[in-house]
Amino acid sequence: MLNELNNIVTFLNNYIWGIGMLVLVVGSGLYFTIRLHGFQFVHFKDMWSRIIDKQDSDSGISAFGSFCTTMAMRVGTGNVAGVAVAIYMGGPGALFWMILAGMTNSAVCFAECTLSVLYKTRIDGQYRGGGAYCAERGLGWKKYGAFMALILMIGTSVFMPAAATYTICDGFHNAIDIPMWVSALIIALILAVVVIGGVKRISAIASMIVPFMVTVYLIAAVVIIVMNITAVPALIKTVVTSAFAKNAVFGGTIGVIIQQGVKRGTFSSAAGMGEASPTAAAAETSHPVKQGMANAAGVWLDTVIICTASGLMILLTDCFNTAGGYVGSGSAELPALAAAGTNGVVFVQLACKTVMGKIAPTFIAIMLALFSFTCLISYYYEAETAAMYLFQGESKAKARKIVTWIMRIGMPVLIFIWGNLESDIAWNLSDLALGSCTWVNMLIVLLLSPKVIALYKDYEEQMKAKKDPYYNPNKLSWSGVDKEMWKDINKKYIENDK
């Protein structure tokens, strides 16, 4: 039965992740980069400064808390196992396209998060927003908004956790031989405790874990890179040349190389799929562009920095195989892995083992557990926000509570099931959810792009005037925007400008 399910999911993914997705993701990234005058380069410093704002309120979390919660979702399996899978399928050249996708995808993330903040509203005293809210409030597409919310709720609570859960269980199984089902059970129980506390607890835990795990992982990567520093120039040449032509050594056609780089870059950053939008909307901020900037910086940290670090560790130590027949020489275990077709996190574990020795597999397993677990708690928040949209209104208050508790119990149960899957089906299920969400979300983002451009122009004008940018609904007055909420948020700014 699982084989049949995997065949169906693979068939669907071949269409969802075909040439159309490549055009959509890369094209949208280039479109927003051009229309926003390369903001991710022009405002590079400003982009990072928006992360550190720790002002929150009863209705919203701080920009820093929102950033950490979003990074909890971004920095996960895609940064470690995803990079390894991309290199296995597409060779070293896939890393080039992954980095490029990260740079352009940051503009897409900026657009979707800016829109999410613009069209957010208060439900049960908490800020809620996302693609579904943008569809209804920005375009008047209420039915499409409900469809988007349903896709996001199912995708983030049912299918997308499959890869993250499998990766945690597989990491500990490889490192210290813990049975997969035991790890899955522990993850499920801890997740249940966290999500019962709601968005405030999720944000607090993410704010504690994310900075620590990112710092430790990058330090380990820097050590390995420095110890192999003499090989870096030759490797850069290999990555670039392999990105534009089929390599006789590593195999893989140019189409597969680009597809793998873009797919894993998109999976890692989640830019365009609407996954970061609800968390961005939860932030307390005076201008939508501020939070859009913070989230764009997150894509750089996730894909351009952390994914590159993982890729360099694997490639510099030659601890990888490819589907095209290449077998690395960095570890005596690689020939056996090639024969079995095994790939993924084990490549990173072997790379670290060249420097750390026997503790490397356990170290990576712990890092993966932190990366992937924070992914899971973020997935839950995205699903809960989608459910809040589907059951909004006073008449559905009771239904909201029931659905919320169903997810708080049901998602940990599914986590236990996903932890016992095979690698292929786990990743295929996650790819299916990601691809589906991306298609339905990007239509809304592109149709509302004039609003993004207008907000960015307003932000730049205020910056040039040496003002702290804020959104004034009396100046940029659009239907669907919760004007009273924004007047309340920026009451002091508006009064000072009178």
Short mmCIF file of C-alpha atoms in Angstrom, two decimals, residues 29-494:
data_model
loop_
_atom_site.label_atom_id
_atom_site.label_comp_id
_atom_site.label_asym_id
_atom_site.label_seq_id
_atom_site.Cartn_x
_atom_site.Cartn_y
_atom_site.Cartn_z
CA GLY A 29 12.03 35.99 -7.84
CA LEU A 30 13.52 37.91 -10.75
CA TYR A 31 10.30 39.92 -11.22
CA PHE A 32 10.22 41.15 -7.62
CA THR A 33 13.98 41.70 -7.55
CA ILE A 34 13.70 43.97 -10.60
CA ARG A 35 10.49 45.78 -9.56
CA LEU A 36 11.85 46.39 -6.06
CA HIS A 37 15.19 47.60 -7.47
CA GLY A 38 17.21 44.80 -5.94
CA PHE A 39 16.16 45.75 -2.41
CA GLN A 40 17.81 42.63 -0.94
CA PHE A 41 21.16 44.06 -2.04
CA VAL A 42 20.45 47.82 -1.75
CA HIS A 43 18.95 47.51 1.75
CA PHE A 44 21.10 44.60 2.87
CA LYS A 45 22.13 46.25 6.16
CA ASP A 46 18.65 47.61 6.87
CA MET A 47 17.19 44.18 6.15
CA TRP A 48 19.22 42.60 8.95
CA SER A 49 18.59 45.45 11.41
CA ARG A 50 14.84 44.77 11.28
CA ILE A 51 15.36 41.40 12.96
CA ILE A 52 16.38 42.70 16.38
CA ASP A 53 13.22 44.63 17.30
CA LYS A 54 11.90 42.97 20.48
CA GLN A 55 8.77 45.10 20.99
CA ASP A 56 5.65 42.97 21.39
CA SER A 57 2.06 43.42 22.62
CA ASP A 58 -0.93 41.49 23.88
CA SER A 59 -1.99 40.95 20.26
CA GLY A 60 1.35 40.23 18.63
CA ILE A 61 4.83 38.86 19.13
CA SER A 62 8.03 40.84 18.56
CA ALA A 63 9.75 41.08 15.18
CA PHE A 64 12.58 39.03 16.69
CA GLY A 65 10.13 36.42 17.97
CA SER A 66 8.43 36.28 14.58
CA PHE A 67 11.82 35.97 12.87
CA CYS A 68 12.88 33.11 15.17
CA THR A 69 9.55 31.32 14.73
CA THR A 70 9.88 31.63 10.97
CA MET A 71 13.51 30.51 11.10
CA ALA A 72 12.38 27.56 13.21
CA MET A 73 10.39 26.48 10.17
CA ARG A 74 13.06 27.39 7.61
CA VAL A 75 16.16 26.04 9.32
CA GLY A 76 15.36 22.36 9.25
CA THR A 77 15.73 19.22 7.22
CA GLY A 78 16.23 21.17 4.00
CA ASN A 79 19.41 22.78 5.32
CA VAL A 80 21.11 19.47 6.07
CA ALA A 81 19.43 16.47 4.49
CA GLY A 82 17.89 18.55 1.68
CA VAL A 83 21.26 19.88 0.52
CA ALA A 84 22.69 16.36 0.57
CA VAL A 85 19.76 15.05 -1.49
CA ALA A 86 20.19 17.86 -4.03
CA ILE A 87 23.90 17.05 -4.43
CA TYR A 88 23.12 13.33 -4.72
CA MET A 89 20.54 13.94 -7.46
CA GLY A 90 22.18 16.84 -9.30
CA GLY A 91 25.85 16.85 -8.33
CA PRO A 92 27.85 19.86 -7.03
CA GLY A 93 26.20 22.20 -9.57
CA ALA A 94 22.90 21.95 -7.69
CA LEU A 95 24.47 24.02 -4.89
CA PHE A 96 24.95 26.95 -7.27
CA TRP A 97 21.27 26.98 -8.23
CA MET A 98 20.25 26.59 -4.61
CA ILE A 99 22.21 29.72 -3.65
CA LEU A 100 20.82 31.67 -6.62
CA ALA A 101 17.29 30.55 -5.76
CA GLY A 102 17.84 31.76 -2.19
CA MET A 103 18.91 35.24 -3.33
CA THR A 104 15.94 35.73 -5.66
CA ASN A 105 13.49 33.91 -3.38
CA SER A 106 14.21 36.47 -0.67
CA ALA A 107 12.33 38.99 -2.84
CA VAL A 108 9.36 36.62 -3.10
CA CYS A 109 9.39 36.10 0.66
CA PHE A 110 9.52 39.87 1.16
CA ALA A 111 6.45 40.30 -1.04
CA GLU A 112 4.30 37.61 0.54
CA CYS A 113 5.19 38.60 4.12
CA THR A 114 4.64 42.31 3.46
CA LEU A 115 1.18 41.52 2.07
CA SER A 116 0.40 39.25 5.00
CA VAL A 117 1.18 42.03 7.48
CA LEU A 118 -0.84 44.55 5.46
CA TYR A 119 -4.00 42.42 5.42
CA LYS A 120 -3.75 40.93 8.90
CA THR A 121 -6.54 41.28 11.45
CA ARG A 122 -7.29 40.40 15.06
CA ILE A 123 -9.02 37.11 15.92
CA ASP A 124 -9.53 36.19 19.58
CA GLY A 125 -7.14 39.00 20.52
CA GLN A 126 -4.26 37.72 18.35
CA TYR A 127 -2.97 38.98 15.01
CA ARG A 128 -3.76 36.53 12.23
CA GLY A 129 -2.80 36.74 8.58
CA GLY A 130 -1.47 34.84 5.59
CA GLY A 131 -2.22 34.04 1.99
CA ALA A 132 -5.87 33.20 2.61
CA TYR A 133 -6.47 36.55 4.30
CA CYS A 134 -4.75 38.31 1.37
CA ALA A 135 -6.95 36.47 -1.14
CA GLU A 136 -10.17 37.47 0.63
CA ARG A 137 -9.27 40.97 1.80
CA GLY A 138 -7.01 41.99 -1.08
CA LEU A 139 -8.86 40.47 -4.03
CA GLY A 140 -12.29 39.65 -2.62
CA TRP A 141 -11.71 35.95 -3.36
CA LYS A 142 -13.29 34.44 -0.26
CA LYS A 143 -13.75 30.94 -1.72
CA TYR A 144 -10.20 30.87 -3.02
CA GLY A 145 -9.01 32.05 0.39
CA ALA A 146 -10.83 29.12 2.00
CA PHE A 147 -9.25 26.78 -0.55
CA MET A 148 -5.79 28.19 0.22
CA ALA A 149 -6.33 27.84 3.96
CA LEU A 150 -7.46 24.24 3.53
CA ILE A 151 -4.42 23.38 1.40
CA LEU A 152 -2.05 25.04 3.90
CA MET A 153 -3.73 23.43 6.90
CA ILE A 154 -3.54 19.93 5.42
CA GLY A 155 -0.08 20.47 3.94
CA THR A 156 1.60 21.79 7.09
CA SER A 157 -0.14 19.54 9.60
CA VAL A 158 -0.34 16.27 7.66
CA PHE A 159 2.21 15.95 4.84
CA MET A 160 5.03 18.43 5.34
CA PRO A 161 6.09 17.08 8.77
CA ALA A 162 6.92 13.70 7.16
CA ALA A 163 10.45 14.65 6.04
CA ALA A 164 11.30 16.49 9.27
CA THR A 165 10.14 13.59 11.45
CA TYR A 166 11.89 10.96 9.36
CA THR A 167 15.12 12.95 9.42
CA ILE A 168 15.18 13.18 13.23
CA CYS A 169 14.46 9.47 13.65
CA ASP A 170 16.94 8.43 10.96
CA GLY A 171 19.66 10.66 12.44
CA PHE A 172 19.45 9.05 15.88
CA HIS A 173 19.09 5.58 14.36
CA ASN A 174 22.33 6.05 12.39
CA ALA A 175 24.18 7.69 15.29
CA ILE A 176 23.27 5.61 18.35
CA ASP A 177 20.97 2.90 16.99
CA ILE A 178 17.77 4.16 18.61
CA PRO A 179 14.75 2.42 17.00
CA MET A 180 12.85 4.75 14.67
CA TRP A 181 9.56 4.27 16.53
CA VAL A 182 11.10 5.25 19.87
CA SER A 183 12.38 8.57 18.50
CA ALA A 184 9.03 9.18 16.80
CA LEU A 185 7.16 8.62 20.06
CA ILE A 186 9.42 10.99 22.00
CA ILE A 187 9.06 13.70 19.33
CA ALA A 188 5.28 13.33 19.31
CA LEU A 189 5.02 13.70 23.09
CA ILE A 190 7.30 16.76 23.28
CA LEU A 191 5.49 18.40 20.35
CA ALA A 192 2.14 17.92 22.09
CA VAL A 193 3.43 19.70 25.22
CA VAL A 194 4.74 22.65 23.19
CA VAL A 195 1.77 23.27 20.88
CA ILE A 196 -0.75 23.14 23.72
CA GLY A 197 0.84 26.39 24.94
CA GLY A 198 -0.15 28.25 21.75
CA VAL A 199 1.73 30.85 19.70
CA LYS A 200 3.33 32.62 22.69
CA ARG A 201 4.99 29.39 23.86
CA ILE A 202 5.97 28.47 20.30
CA SER A 203 7.59 31.89 19.83
CA ALA A 204 9.38 31.73 23.20
CA ILE A 205 10.84 28.28 22.52
CA ALA A 206 11.87 29.22 18.98
CA SER A 207 13.58 32.39 20.27
CA MET A 208 15.66 30.26 22.66
CA ILE A 209 16.54 27.35 20.36
CA VAL A 210 17.07 28.95 16.94
CA PRO A 211 20.00 31.33 17.72
CA PHE A 212 21.80 28.56 19.63
CA MET A 213 21.42 25.83 17.03
CA VAL A 214 22.31 28.07 14.08
CA THR A 215 25.45 29.37 15.82
CA VAL A 216 26.70 25.91 16.85
CA TYR A 217 26.08 24.43 13.39
CA LEU A 218 27.82 27.27 11.57
CA ILE A 219 30.84 27.05 13.90
CA ALA A 220 31.17 23.35 13.05
CA ALA A 221 30.90 24.16 9.34
CA VAL A 222 33.53 26.91 9.55
CA VAL A 223 35.96 24.53 11.28
CA ILE A 224 35.59 21.95 8.50
CA ILE A 225 35.89 24.59 5.77
CA VAL A 226 39.03 26.11 7.35
CA MET A 227 40.65 22.67 7.65
CA ASN A 228 40.06 22.16 3.91
CA ILE A 229 40.64 25.77 2.87
CA THR A 230 43.19 24.94 0.17
CA ALA A 231 40.55 22.97 -1.73
CA VAL A 232 38.00 25.82 -1.77
CA PRO A 233 39.10 27.58 -5.03
CA ALA A 234 38.99 24.34 -7.03
CA LEU A 235 35.64 23.44 -5.51
CA ILE A 236 34.09 26.80 -6.41
CA LYS A 237 35.18 26.24 -10.00
CA THR A 238 33.65 22.75 -9.99
CA VAL A 239 30.35 24.01 -8.55
CA VAL A 240 30.03 26.80 -11.12
CA THR A 241 31.05 24.73 -14.16
CA SER A 242 28.84 21.82 -13.07
CA ALA A 243 25.87 24.16 -12.77
CA PHE A 244 25.75 24.90 -16.50
CA ALA A 245 26.62 21.59 -18.13
CA LYS A 246 26.37 17.85 -17.63
CA ASN A 247 29.45 16.65 -15.78
CA ALA A 248 31.03 13.40 -16.98
CA VAL A 249 32.19 12.62 -13.44
CA PHE A 250 29.11 13.44 -11.39
CA GLY A 251 26.39 12.76 -13.95
CA GLY A 252 23.03 14.53 -14.02
CA THR A 253 21.53 16.52 -16.89
CA ILE A 254 21.39 20.32 -16.77
CA GLY A 255 17.62 20.09 -16.23
CA VAL A 256 17.99 17.82 -13.20
CA ILE A 257 20.79 19.98 -11.78
CA ILE A 258 18.70 23.17 -11.96
CA GLN A 259 15.52 21.44 -10.80
CA GLN A 260 17.20 19.96 -7.73
CA GLY A 261 18.86 23.24 -6.79
CA VAL A 262 15.67 25.28 -7.17
CA LYS A 263 13.48 22.63 -5.50
CA ARG A 264 15.70 22.23 -2.44
CA GLY A 265 16.33 25.98 -2.25
CA THR A 266 12.58 26.57 -2.27
CA PHE A 267 11.93 23.76 0.22
CA SER A 268 14.57 25.13 2.57
CA SER A 269 13.45 28.77 2.46
CA ALA A 270 9.70 28.07 2.00
CA ALA A 271 9.62 31.33 0.01
CA GLY A 272 6.52 31.55 -2.14
CA MET A 273 4.54 28.79 -0.48
CA GLY A 274 2.91 31.06 2.10
CA GLU A 275 4.35 29.22 5.06
CA ALA A 276 6.16 32.23 6.53
CA SER A 277 3.25 34.64 6.03
CA PRO A 278 1.16 33.74 9.12
CA THR A 279 4.15 34.16 11.43
CA ALA A 280 5.06 37.48 9.81
CA ALA A 281 1.50 38.69 10.38
CA ALA A 282 1.77 37.82 14.08
CA ALA A 283 4.54 40.40 14.56
CA GLU A 284 4.03 43.77 16.22
CA THR A 285 5.35 46.25 13.64
CA SER A 286 4.58 49.78 12.46
CA HIS A 287 5.04 49.14 8.73
CA PRO A 288 4.48 45.97 6.66
CA VAL A 289 7.79 46.45 4.85
CA LYS A 290 9.75 46.24 8.13
CA GLN A 291 8.59 42.69 8.74
CA GLY A 292 8.97 41.87 5.05
CA MET A 293 12.62 42.92 5.35
CA ALA A 294 13.17 40.76 8.44
CA ASN A 295 11.72 37.71 6.72
CA ALA A 296 13.77 38.33 3.58
CA ALA A 297 16.90 38.32 5.76
CA GLY A 298 15.76 34.95 7.04
CA VAL A 299 15.91 33.49 3.53
CA TRP A 300 19.50 34.69 3.19
CA LEU A 301 20.48 33.14 6.51
CA ASP A 302 18.68 29.91 5.73
CA THR A 303 19.53 29.25 2.09
CA VAL A 304 22.49 31.43 1.15
CA ILE A 305 24.45 30.90 4.38
CA ILE A 306 23.40 27.68 6.15
CA CYS A 307 22.68 25.60 3.03
CA THR A 308 25.97 26.74 1.52
CA ALA A 309 27.75 25.71 4.72
CA SER A 310 26.22 22.22 4.53
CA GLY A 311 27.09 21.90 0.86
CA LEU A 312 30.69 22.98 1.38
CA MET A 313 31.13 20.50 4.24
CA ILE A 314 29.95 17.64 2.04
CA LEU A 315 31.85 18.64 -1.09
CA LEU A 316 35.15 19.70 0.51
CA THR A 317 35.48 16.38 2.35
CA ASP A 318 34.32 14.42 -0.73
CA CYS A 319 31.77 12.65 1.48
CA PHE A 320 29.04 12.23 -1.11
CA ASN A 321 27.80 10.02 -3.90
CA THR A 322 25.60 10.93 -6.84
CA ALA A 323 22.75 9.21 -8.61
CA GLY A 324 24.88 9.50 -11.76
CA GLY A 325 27.37 6.95 -10.42
CA TYR A 326 30.01 9.06 -8.68
CA VAL A 327 31.29 7.55 -5.41
CA GLY A 328 33.18 9.86 -3.06
CA SER A 329 36.55 9.01 -1.54
CA GLY A 330 36.14 10.88 1.75
CA SER A 331 34.87 7.87 3.70
CA ALA A 332 35.24 4.11 3.48
CA GLU A 333 31.48 3.84 4.03
CA LEU A 334 30.53 5.57 0.77
CA PRO A 335 30.79 2.55 -1.59
CA ALA A 336 28.32 0.59 0.55
CA LEU A 337 25.98 3.60 0.69
CA ALA A 338 26.19 3.93 -3.10
CA ALA A 339 25.32 0.27 -3.57
CA ALA A 340 22.29 0.65 -1.31
CA GLY A 341 21.26 3.98 -2.86
CA THR A 342 21.42 5.63 0.58
CA ASN A 343 21.81 9.41 0.66
CA GLY A 344 20.83 12.44 2.71
CA VAL A 345 21.89 13.30 6.25
CA VAL A 346 24.49 10.52 6.33
CA PHE A 347 26.67 12.57 3.93
CA VAL A 348 26.82 15.44 6.45
CA GLN A 349 27.52 13.01 9.29
CA LEU A 350 30.44 11.51 7.36
CA ALA A 351 31.77 14.98 6.49
CA CYS A 352 31.80 15.99 10.16
CA LYS A 353 33.35 12.65 11.06
CA THR A 354 36.49 13.58 9.12
CA VAL A 355 37.14 16.28 11.74
CA MET A 356 35.16 15.29 14.85
CA GLY A 357 35.69 11.56 14.73
CA LYS A 358 33.16 9.18 16.25
CA ILE A 359 31.09 11.88 17.94
CA ALA A 360 30.15 13.42 14.57
CA PRO A 361 27.06 11.28 13.85
CA THR A 362 25.67 12.04 17.32
CA PHE A 363 26.45 15.76 16.94
CA ILE A 364 24.62 15.95 13.60
CA ALA A 365 21.75 13.88 14.98
CA ILE A 366 21.32 16.40 17.81
CA MET A 367 21.56 19.36 15.44
CA LEU A 368 19.04 17.74 13.13
CA ALA A 369 16.73 17.03 16.03
CA LEU A 370 16.79 20.71 16.98
CA PHE A 371 16.45 21.88 13.37
CA SER A 372 13.63 19.50 12.55
CA PHE A 373 11.75 19.82 15.83
CA THR A 374 11.58 23.60 15.53
CA CYS A 375 10.27 22.97 12.00
CA LEU A 376 7.48 20.85 13.42
CA ILE A 377 6.32 23.41 15.97
CA SER A 378 6.31 26.08 13.27
CA TYR A 379 4.31 23.81 10.95
CA TYR A 380 1.72 23.48 13.68
CA TYR A 381 1.39 27.27 13.99
CA GLU A 382 0.88 27.63 10.22
CA ALA A 383 -1.83 24.96 10.33
CA GLU A 384 -3.54 26.59 13.32
CA THR A 385 -3.59 29.98 11.60
CA ALA A 386 -5.18 28.41 8.51
CA ALA A 387 -7.79 26.79 10.74
CA MET A 388 -8.50 30.15 12.40
CA TYR A 389 -9.30 31.54 8.95
CA LEU A 390 -11.62 28.68 8.03
CA PHE A 391 -13.51 29.03 11.30
CA GLN A 392 -13.37 32.78 11.89
CA GLY A 393 -16.27 34.73 13.37
CA GLU A 394 -18.07 34.69 16.71
CA SER A 395 -20.55 32.07 15.52
CA LYS A 396 -17.69 29.62 14.94
CA ALA A 397 -15.78 30.26 18.17
CA LYS A 398 -16.67 26.83 19.55
CA ALA A 399 -15.72 25.13 16.27
CA ARG A 400 -12.34 26.93 16.34
CA LYS A 401 -11.54 25.50 19.75
CA ILE A 402 -12.59 21.99 18.71
CA VAL A 403 -10.51 22.07 15.50
CA THR A 404 -7.52 23.50 17.39
CA TRP A 405 -7.59 20.65 19.89
CA ILE A 406 -8.04 18.08 17.13
CA MET A 407 -4.82 19.40 15.54
CA ARG A 408 -2.99 19.54 18.87
CA ILE A 409 -3.73 15.86 19.37
CA GLY A 410 -3.83 14.66 15.77
CA MET A 411 -0.54 16.13 14.58
CA PRO A 412 1.57 14.36 17.25
CA VAL A 413 -0.18 11.09 16.31
CA LEU A 414 0.76 11.62 12.65
CA ILE A 415 4.31 12.48 13.71
CA PHE A 416 4.59 9.03 15.27
CA ILE A 417 3.39 7.43 12.01
CA TRP A 418 5.70 9.49 9.76
CA GLY A 419 8.71 8.56 11.88
CA ASN A 420 8.38 4.97 10.71
CA LEU A 421 8.28 5.66 6.95
CA GLU A 422 10.96 5.09 4.33
CA SER A 423 13.08 8.02 3.14
CA ASP A 424 11.59 8.29 -0.37
CA ILE A 425 7.95 8.50 0.66
CA ALA A 426 8.70 10.91 3.53
CA TRP A 427 10.43 13.39 1.21
CA ASN A 428 7.86 12.89 -1.57
CA LEU A 429 4.98 13.70 0.78
CA SER A 430 6.72 16.87 1.95
CA ASP A 431 7.50 17.87 -1.64
CA LEU A 432 3.85 17.37 -2.59
CA ALA A 433 2.66 19.67 0.19
CA LEU A 434 5.29 22.32 -0.54
CA GLY A 435 4.63 22.35 -4.27
CA SER A 436 0.86 22.52 -3.88
CA CYS A 437 1.06 25.41 -1.42
CA THR A 438 3.48 27.29 -3.68
CA TRP A 439 1.20 27.15 -6.72
CA VAL A 440 -1.93 28.37 -4.92
CA ASN A 441 -0.05 31.07 -2.97
CA MET A 442 2.03 32.62 -5.75
CA LEU A 443 -1.05 33.51 -7.80
CA ILE A 444 -2.22 35.80 -4.99
CA VAL A 445 1.23 37.29 -4.39
CA LEU A 446 1.67 38.16 -8.06
CA LEU A 447 -1.82 39.65 -8.44
CA LEU A 448 -1.27 41.85 -5.38
CA SER A 449 2.26 42.87 -6.40
CA PRO A 450 1.24 46.53 -7.07
CA LYS A 451 0.45 46.84 -3.34
CA VAL A 452 3.91 45.51 -2.47
CA ILE A 453 5.58 48.02 -4.76
CA ALA A 454 3.48 50.90 -3.38
CA LEU A 455 4.32 49.94 0.22
CA TYR A 456 8.02 49.67 -0.61
CA LYS A 457 7.95 53.11 -2.25
CA ASP A 458 6.21 54.55 0.84
CA TYR A 459 8.83 52.95 3.08
CA GLU A 460 11.73 54.36 1.03
CA GLU A 461 10.22 57.85 1.00
CA GLN A 462 9.95 57.85 4.80
CA MET A 463 13.49 56.50 5.16
CA LYS A 464 14.83 59.27 2.92
CA ALA A 465 12.95 61.81 5.06
CA LYS A 466 14.78 60.40 8.13
CA LYS A 467 11.52 59.09 9.62
CA ASP A 468 10.80 55.82 11.37
CA PRO A 469 8.56 54.27 8.68
CA TYR A 470 4.96 53.52 9.62
CA TYR A 471 1.86 52.53 7.67
CA ASN A 472 -0.87 55.17 7.55
CA PRO A 473 -4.17 53.68 6.30
CA ASN A 474 -5.41 57.21 5.58
CA LYS A 475 -2.59 57.70 3.06
CA LEU A 476 -2.51 54.26 1.42
CA SER A 477 -6.19 53.46 1.72
CA TRP A 478 -7.10 50.10 0.21
CA SER A 479 -10.28 48.11 0.61
CA GLY A 480 -9.88 44.98 2.71
CA VAL A 481 -7.26 46.50 5.01
CA ASP A 482 -8.26 46.56 8.69
CA LYS A 483 -7.91 50.33 8.92
CA GLU A 484 -9.08 50.63 12.53
CA MET A 485 -6.53 48.07 13.64
CA TRP A 486 -3.73 49.92 11.85
CA LYS A 487 -4.86 53.27 13.27
CA ASP A 488 -4.69 51.72 16.71
CA ILE A 489 -1.22 50.22 16.07
CA ASN A 490 0.23 53.49 14.74
CA LYS A 491 -1.83 55.92 16.83
CA LYS A 492 1.24 57.80 18.12
CA TYR A 493 2.80 58.12 14.65
CA ILE A 494 -0.42 59.42 13.08
#
